Structures are given as structure tokens and as C-alpha cells.
Coordinates of C-alpha atoms in Angstrom, one line a residue:
M1 CA -13.1 -9.4 -13.7
T2 CA -14.1 -12.3 -11.4
P3 CA -15.1 -11.7 -7.9
R4 CA -11.9 -13.4 -6.6
N5 CA -9.8 -11.6 -9.1
R6 CA -11.3 -7.8 -7.9
L7 CA -9.8 -8.8 -4.3
L8 CA -6.5 -11.4 -5.6
V9 CA -4.8 -8.9 -8.0
P10 CA -5.4 -5.1 -5.5
V11 CA -4.1 -7.3 -3.1
V12 CA -0.8 -8.8 -4.3
L13 CA 0.1 -5.8 -6.0
L14 CA -0.3 -3.7 -2.4
L15 CA 2.4 -6.1 -1.0
L16 CA 4.5 -5.9 -4.1
G17 CA 4.3 -2.0 -3.4
A18 CA 4.9 -2.2 0.0
V19 CA 8.1 -5.1 -0.2
L20 CA 9.2 -2.4 -3.0
L21 CA 9.4 0.6 -0.4
W22 CA 10.2 -1.2 2.3
A23 CA 13.4 -2.4 -0.2
A24 CA 14.1 1.3 -1.1
S25 CA 14.3 2.5 2.4
R26 CA 17.3 0.1 3.5
T27 CA 19.1 0.5 0.0
A28 CA 21.7 2.8 -0.5
W29 CA 20.9 6.5 -2.3
L30 CA 23.8 9.0 -1.8
E31 CA 27.2 8.6 -1.2
V32 CA 28.2 11.8 0.4
V33 CA 32.3 13.0 0.8
A34 CA 32.8 15.8 2.8
F35 CA 35.3 17.5 4.8
N36 CA 36.5 19.7 7.9
D37 CA 39.9 20.7 9.2
Q38 CA 39.3 18.4 12.3
S39 CA 39.5 15.3 10.8
G40 CA 40.2 15.7 7.4
E41 CA 37.7 13.6 5.0
A42 CA 34.7 11.5 5.4
R43 CA 32.7 9.7 3.5
R44 CA 28.9 8.6 4.9
T45 CA 26.4 6.7 2.7
L46 CA 23.0 8.2 2.8
V47 CA 19.8 5.0 2.8
G48 CA 16.3 5.6 1.8
A49 CA 15.1 6.3 5.2
D50 CA 17.8 8.8 5.8
W51 CA 17.3 10.2 2.2
Q52 CA 13.0 10.0 2.2
P53 CA 11.8 9.4 5.2
A54 CA 8.3 9.2 4.1
L55 CA 9.2 5.9 2.3
V56 CA 8.4 3.6 5.4
P57 CA 4.9 5.5 6.2
I58 CA 3.8 4.9 3.0
A59 CA 4.9 1.2 2.7
L60 CA 3.3 0.8 6.2
G61 CA 0.0 2.8 4.5
A62 CA 0.0 -0.6 1.5
V63 CA 0.0 -2.7 4.0
A64 CA -3.2 -1.5 5.8
A65 CA -4.6 -1.2 2.4
V66 CA -4.8 -5.0 2.2
A67 CA -7.2 -4.9 5.0
A68 CA -9.1 -1.5 3.2
V69 CA -9.2 -3.7 0.6
A70 CA -10.8 -7.0 1.6
L71 CA -13.8 -5.7 4.0
V72 CA -14.9 -2.5 2.2
R73 CA -17.5 -3.1 -0.4
G74 CA -18.8 -0.9 -3.4
T75 CA -18.6 3.0 -2.9
G76 CA -16.3 2.8 -0.5
A77 CA -14.0 0.4 -2.4
R78 CA -13.4 3.5 -4.9
V79 CA -12.6 5.4 -2.1
V80 CA -10.1 3.3 -0.9
G81 CA -8.7 2.7 -4.4
A82 CA -8.5 6.6 -4.6
V83 CA -6.2 6.8 -2.0
I84 CA -4.1 3.7 -2.9
A85 CA -3.2 5.9 -6.0
L86 CA -2.5 8.7 -4.0
L87 CA 0.0 6.8 -1.8
G88 CA 1.3 5.6 -5.6
V89 CA 1.3 9.7 -6.5
A90 CA 3.2 10.0 -3.1
A91 CA 5.8 7.5 -3.5
G92 CA 6.1 8.5 -6.7
A93 CA 6.9 11.7 -6.1
Q94 CA 9.5 10.4 -4.2
A95 CA 11.8 8.8 -7.0
A96 CA 11.2 11.7 -8.7
S97 CA 12.7 14.1 -6.5
T98 CA 16.0 12.3 -6.8
V99 CA 16.0 13.6 -10.9
G100 CA 18.6 16.6 -11.5
D101 CA 20.5 18.1 -8.9
V102 CA 21.3 17.2 -5.5
D103 CA 20.4 19.4 -2.7
T104 CA 23.7 20.2 -1.1
D105 CA 22.5 22.0 1.9
R106 CA 20.0 19.6 2.1
V107 CA 22.5 16.7 2.6
H108 CA 24.5 18.6 4.8
A109 CA 22.2 18.8 7.3
A110 CA 20.8 15.1 6.9
V111 CA 24.9 14.1 7.5
T112 CA 26.1 16.3 10.5
S113 CA 25.1 17.1 13.6
E114 CA 25.6 19.2 16.9
E115 CA 25.4 15.5 18.8
E116 CA 27.8 13.3 19.3
L117 CA 26.1 10.7 17.4
G118 CA 24.3 11.5 14.3
R119 CA 21.2 10.3 12.4
T120 CA 23.0 8.6 9.6
N121 CA 24.9 5.7 9.0
A122 CA 28.8 4.5 6.9
G123 CA 26.6 2.2 5.1
P124 CA 23.6 0.0 4.8
G125 CA 22.9 -1.9 8.4
A126 CA 25.2 0.3 10.1
S127 CA 24.6 2.3 13.2
G128 CA 25.6 4.5 15.9
V129 CA 28.1 6.1 13.5
Q130 CA 29.6 9.0 14.4
S131 CA 28.4 12.1 12.4
L132 CA 30.4 14.9 11.2
P133 CA 30.9 18.5 13.0
E134 CA 28.3 21.2 11.6
W135 CA 31.0 23.3 10.0
S136 CA 32.1 20.3 7.5
E137 CA 32.3 21.0 3.6
I138 CA 30.3 18.8 1.3
T139 CA 32.8 18.2 -1.6
G140 CA 31.3 15.5 -3.3
T141 CA 27.9 14.0 -4.0
A142 CA 26.6 10.2 -6.0
T143 CA 24.1 8.6 -6.2
R144 CA 22.8 5.1 -6.9
A145 CA 20.3 3.9 -8.9
T146 CA 18.8 1.0 -7.6
G147 CA 16.9 3.0 -4.5
P148 CA 15.2 5.5 -6.9
A149 CA 14.6 2.2 -9.1
L150 CA 12.8 0.2 -6.1
T151 CA 10.6 3.4 -5.3
A152 CA 9.5 3.8 -9.1
G153 CA 8.2 0.3 -9.0
G154 CA 6.5 0.0 -6.2
A155 CA 4.8 3.6 -7.0
L156 CA 3.8 2.1 -9.8
A157 CA 2.4 -1.2 -8.2
L158 CA 0.0 1.6 -5.9
L159 CA -1.1 3.5 -9.1
A160 CA -2.2 -0.1 -10.3
A161 CA -3.6 -1.4 -7.4
G162 CA -5.3 1.8 -6.9
A163 CA -6.8 1.7 -10.4
V164 CA -7.8 -2.4 -10.5
V165 CA -9.8 -0.6 -7.1
I166 CA -11.4 2.1 -8.7
A167 CA -12.7 0.3 -11.9
W168 CA -13.7 -2.7 -10.6
P169 CA -14.5 -2.3 -6.9
A170 CA -15.9 -5.4 -4.7
R171 CA -19.9 -5.3 -4.9
A172 CA -21.4 -5.2 -2.1
A173 CA -22.5 -8.5 -0.4
R174 CA -26.0 -9.3 -0.6
R175 CA -28.4 -10.2 1.9
D176 CA -27.3 -14.1 3.3
D177 CA -30.7 -15.8 3.6
R178 CA -29.8 -19.5 5.0
Y179 CA -30.7 -18.4 8.2
V180 CA -34.2 -17.9 6.9
T181 CA -36.8 -20.4 8.5
P182 CA -38.0 -23.3 6.6
S183 CA -41.7 -22.7 7.1
T184 CA -40.9 -18.9 5.5
R185 CA -38.6 -20.8 2.3
R186 CA -42.5 -22.6 1.9
G187 CA -44.9 -19.4 2.0
E188 CA -42.4 -17.8 -0.6
A189 CA -42.3 -20.7 -2.9
G190 CA -46.0 -21.3 -2.4
A191 CA -46.3 -17.3 -3.3
G192 CA -44.3 -18.0 -6.7
D193 CA -46.1 -21.4 -7.6
A194 CA -49.5 -19.9 -6.3
G195 CA -50.5 -19.5 -10.1
T196 CA -48.5 -22.5 -11.6
G197 CA -49.7 -26.2 -11.8
R198 CA -47.6 -27.0 -9.2
G199 CA -49.6 -24.7 -6.7
L200 CA -52.7 -25.8 -7.6
W201 CA -51.7 -29.7 -7.0
E202 CA -50.3 -28.6 -3.8
E203 CA -53.1 -26.6 -2.7
L204 CA -55.3 -30.2 -3.6
D205 CA -52.8 -32.6 -1.7
E206 CA -53.6 -30.0 1.4
G207 CA -56.6 -30.4 1.0
R208 CA -57.9 -26.9 0.2
D209 CA -60.0 -25.6 -2.8
P210 CA -57.4 -23.4 -5.5
T211 CA -60.5 -21.9 -6.9
A212 CA -62.1 -20.3 -3.6

């Protein structure tokens, strides 16, 4: 892999993973139906940020990793790659947690509150919707596949980015000799050419005996 691709490929994958995870945090994951004797049946929608609060921090971590990939070289780059892969594993765990039965106790805690205004909304983008009373009973839940699918895609992108950085870390920068003085350059060149014909002629041109 070329040096340019060693930087470009993981950066693109990191940004892709961050975008997918952020989109997953804004997408509906669960539709909840609850009932209480005060207000009757009520419906609530849990978006990714409500149901999987770790999605946003993982997405922010992926964005921060872009700078680390651009700046860190050598062995340090492999460490960064391992951290990125761990972010991918964490994101994958968020998607895998939706497989199987939904934890109704967790749903109940998410949609009910003793406060007047709850933490959950009535749909993506809504805010300030009154929460359900704490004595409400969860009577039904329905999962939505879009959020987990976006999360799984983000997890794969982060895992791929980490693998690329680990397999092809950016090489440590070589010493930059652009600021070496001309006299030093001539001295280095002279040392290398002393035993060649060019070196002998240069010695004669400067009035020195090359056989001395």
C-alpha cells in the first residue's frame, strides 16, 4: 500500500463509521406501547441515543482518531489502530444487543420518569414530550432494523480502519536535510567521492595533491 493510501484509506473509513453511528443515534430503534390507568394507552419511540447512549461517544471517538492516524507514526500508529478496532468492537456490541428479546425492564426505565418531562421523545427529532408515569405497564415493543443496521455498518468500517492502520502503519518520518548548509553537503559529497575519479579531479582543481 502506498504511503498516501496508508493515510487516506483509514481516514475515509473512520469518517464513514462516524457518520453511520451518528445516523444510527438519530434513528428509531424501538416502538413502545404502554398502558396506565391515568392516561390509558400511550406510545413512545426510542431513538438510538435513547436506547444505546454509547453510540454518540463512539462516533466522536472515531472522529478524534482521524487526527491520531494523521499524526502518529510507527509503533504508535499500531496502538492507535488497536484502539480504533476496539471502538469497532464496542459499536458491534451495540448492534448485537438488539438481537433476541427486548428487556422490558430497561424499556420501562427509559420511557417512564418521576419528573414531569421525560428523557424520551415521541419520535425522531421531537423533544419535550411528557414521560409516562412510573406505574405504567409496557404492553408491547417493536424493534426497527434501520438503527442496528447502521450501527453494524459503522462497526465494520471502524474494524476495517483499525486493521488497515495495524497492518500498514505510517512510517516514521526520516530526518529532513533540506536545511543542511551547502558546505556540509559538499563535505558529505567529498567524503563519498574521495576514492573516485571525480574526487581526484576536484582535489587537483583546488590545488591539493590527491596522493598525499
